[in-house]
Backbone as JSON, one array per atom type, in Angstrom:
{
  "sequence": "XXXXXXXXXXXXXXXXXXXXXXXXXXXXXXXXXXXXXXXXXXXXXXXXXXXXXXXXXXXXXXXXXXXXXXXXX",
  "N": [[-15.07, -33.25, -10.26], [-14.48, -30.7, -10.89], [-11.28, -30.2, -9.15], [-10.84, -31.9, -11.43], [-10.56, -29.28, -13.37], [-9.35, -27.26, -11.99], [-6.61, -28.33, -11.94], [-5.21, -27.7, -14.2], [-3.9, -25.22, -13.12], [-2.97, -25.69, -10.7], [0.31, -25.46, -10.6], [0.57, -22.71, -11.22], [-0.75, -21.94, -8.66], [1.01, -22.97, -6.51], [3.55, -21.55, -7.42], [3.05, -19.06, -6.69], [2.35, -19.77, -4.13], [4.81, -20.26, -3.03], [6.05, -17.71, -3.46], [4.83, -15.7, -1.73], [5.57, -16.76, 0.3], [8.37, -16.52, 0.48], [8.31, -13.75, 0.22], [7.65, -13.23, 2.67], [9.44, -14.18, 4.29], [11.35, -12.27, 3.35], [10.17, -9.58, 4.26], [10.57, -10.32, 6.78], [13.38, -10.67, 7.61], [13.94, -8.1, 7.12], [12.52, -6.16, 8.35], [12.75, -7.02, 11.02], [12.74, -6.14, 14.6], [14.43, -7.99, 16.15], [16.62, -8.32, 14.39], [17.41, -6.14, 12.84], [18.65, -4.59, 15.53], [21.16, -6.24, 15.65], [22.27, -5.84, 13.54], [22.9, -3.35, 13.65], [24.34, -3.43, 16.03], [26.79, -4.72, 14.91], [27.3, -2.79, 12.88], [28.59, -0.55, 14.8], [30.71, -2.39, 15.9], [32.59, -2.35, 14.45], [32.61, -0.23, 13.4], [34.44, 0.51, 15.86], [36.45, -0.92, 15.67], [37.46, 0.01, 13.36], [37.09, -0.63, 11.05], [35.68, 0.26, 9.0], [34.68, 3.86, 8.26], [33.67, 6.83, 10.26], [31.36, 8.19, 8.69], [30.64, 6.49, 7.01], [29.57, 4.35, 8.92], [27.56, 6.17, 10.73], [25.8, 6.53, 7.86], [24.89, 3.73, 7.61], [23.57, 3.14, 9.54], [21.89, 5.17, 10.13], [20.07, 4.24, 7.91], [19.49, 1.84, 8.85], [17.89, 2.43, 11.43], [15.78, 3.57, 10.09], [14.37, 1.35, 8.54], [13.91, 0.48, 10.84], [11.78, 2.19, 12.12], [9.66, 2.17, 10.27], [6.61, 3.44, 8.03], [3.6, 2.26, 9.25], [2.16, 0.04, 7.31]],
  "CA": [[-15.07, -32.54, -11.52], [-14.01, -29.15, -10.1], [-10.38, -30.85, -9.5], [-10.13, -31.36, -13.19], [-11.08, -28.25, -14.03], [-8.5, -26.55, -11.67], [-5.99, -28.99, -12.2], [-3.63, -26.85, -15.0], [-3.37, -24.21, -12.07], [-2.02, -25.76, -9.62], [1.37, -25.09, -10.89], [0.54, -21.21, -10.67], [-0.92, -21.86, -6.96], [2.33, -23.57, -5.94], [3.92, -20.18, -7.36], [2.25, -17.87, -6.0], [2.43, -19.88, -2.59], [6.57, -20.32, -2.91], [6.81, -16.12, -3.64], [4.19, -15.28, -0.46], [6.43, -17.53, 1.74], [10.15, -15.83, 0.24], [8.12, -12.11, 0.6], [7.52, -12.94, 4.24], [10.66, -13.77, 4.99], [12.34, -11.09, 3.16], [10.11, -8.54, 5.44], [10.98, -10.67, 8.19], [14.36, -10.58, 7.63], [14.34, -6.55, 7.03], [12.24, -5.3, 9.33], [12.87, -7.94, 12.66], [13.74, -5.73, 15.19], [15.98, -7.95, 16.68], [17.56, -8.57, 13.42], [18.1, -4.64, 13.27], [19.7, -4.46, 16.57], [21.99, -7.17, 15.61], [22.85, -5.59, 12.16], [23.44, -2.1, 14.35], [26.04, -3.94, 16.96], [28.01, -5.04, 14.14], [28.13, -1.26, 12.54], [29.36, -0.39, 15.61], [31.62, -3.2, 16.48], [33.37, -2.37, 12.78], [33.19, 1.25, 13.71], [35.54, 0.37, 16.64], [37.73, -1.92, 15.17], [38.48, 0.99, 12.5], [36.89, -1.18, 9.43], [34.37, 1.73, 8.5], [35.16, 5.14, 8.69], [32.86, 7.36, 11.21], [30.4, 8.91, 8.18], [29.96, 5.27, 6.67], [28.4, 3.58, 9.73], [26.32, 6.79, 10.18], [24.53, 6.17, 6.48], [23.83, 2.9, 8.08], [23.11, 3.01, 11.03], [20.37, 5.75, 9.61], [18.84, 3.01, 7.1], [18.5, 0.78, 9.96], [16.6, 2.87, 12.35], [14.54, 3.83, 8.96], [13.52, 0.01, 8.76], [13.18, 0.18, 12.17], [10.65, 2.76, 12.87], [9.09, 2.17, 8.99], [5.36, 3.48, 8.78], [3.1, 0.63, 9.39], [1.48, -0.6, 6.31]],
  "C": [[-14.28, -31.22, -11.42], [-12.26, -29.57, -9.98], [-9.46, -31.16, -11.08], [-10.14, -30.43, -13.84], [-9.71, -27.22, -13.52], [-7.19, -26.99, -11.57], [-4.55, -28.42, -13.07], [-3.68, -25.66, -14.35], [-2.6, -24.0, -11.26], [-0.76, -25.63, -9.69], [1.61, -23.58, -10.69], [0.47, -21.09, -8.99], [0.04, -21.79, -6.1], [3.4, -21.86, -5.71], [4.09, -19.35, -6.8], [2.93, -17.63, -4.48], [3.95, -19.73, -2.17], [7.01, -18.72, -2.99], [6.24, -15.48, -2.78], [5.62, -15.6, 0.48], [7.76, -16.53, 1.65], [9.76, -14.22, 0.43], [8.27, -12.34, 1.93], [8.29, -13.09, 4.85], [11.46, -12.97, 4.48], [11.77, -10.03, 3.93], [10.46, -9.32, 6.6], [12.52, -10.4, 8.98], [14.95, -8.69, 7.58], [13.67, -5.9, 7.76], [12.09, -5.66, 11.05], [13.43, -6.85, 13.6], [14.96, -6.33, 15.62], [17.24, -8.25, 15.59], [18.6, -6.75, 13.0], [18.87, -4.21, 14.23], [21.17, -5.2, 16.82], [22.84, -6.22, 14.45], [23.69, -4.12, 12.79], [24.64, -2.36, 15.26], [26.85, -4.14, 16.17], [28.45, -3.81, 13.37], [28.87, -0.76, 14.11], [30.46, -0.6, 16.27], [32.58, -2.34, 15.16], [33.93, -0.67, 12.79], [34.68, 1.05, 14.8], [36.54, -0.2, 16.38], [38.44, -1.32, 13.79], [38.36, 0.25, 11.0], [36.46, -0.22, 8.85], [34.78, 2.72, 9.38], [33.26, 5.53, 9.66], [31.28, 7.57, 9.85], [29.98, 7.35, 7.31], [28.97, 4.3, 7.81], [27.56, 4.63, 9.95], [25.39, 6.9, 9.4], [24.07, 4.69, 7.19], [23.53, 2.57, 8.76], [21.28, 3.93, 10.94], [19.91, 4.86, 8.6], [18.2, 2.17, 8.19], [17.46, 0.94, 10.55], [15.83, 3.28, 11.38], [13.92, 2.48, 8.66], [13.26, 0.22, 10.27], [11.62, 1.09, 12.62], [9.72, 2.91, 11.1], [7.63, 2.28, 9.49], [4.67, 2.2, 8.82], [2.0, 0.69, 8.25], [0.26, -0.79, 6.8]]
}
């Protein structure tokens, strides 16, 4: 009985469960360290290879380590 009752929900549930899963990997994806240390070699590499000026990989190189050391929730 209970089943039919919750039955025109399960479409919200599904929801819900599909925008948990895509939050957890969007913090996964933004605060991974090693995804940060990866994203930081390539400002650097780009710095050297003269793609990005000096004061552009500085702004992100400081966002990074600001995901990186973010307070803990």
């Amino acid at each position: 009985m209970s089943a039919l009752l919750t039955a025109p929900l399960a479409p919200v549930r599904v929801a819900v469960w599909v925008g948990e899963l895509i939050r957890d990997e969007v913090d996964h994806e933004l605060y991974d360290p090693t995804v940060i240390r990866r994203e930081l070699q390539e400002v650097d590499e780009a710095r050297a290879a003269g793609r990005i000026d000096a004061a552009t990989a500085d702004e992100r190189q400081r966002e990074l380590l600001s995901r990186l050391i973010r307070p803990a929730e």
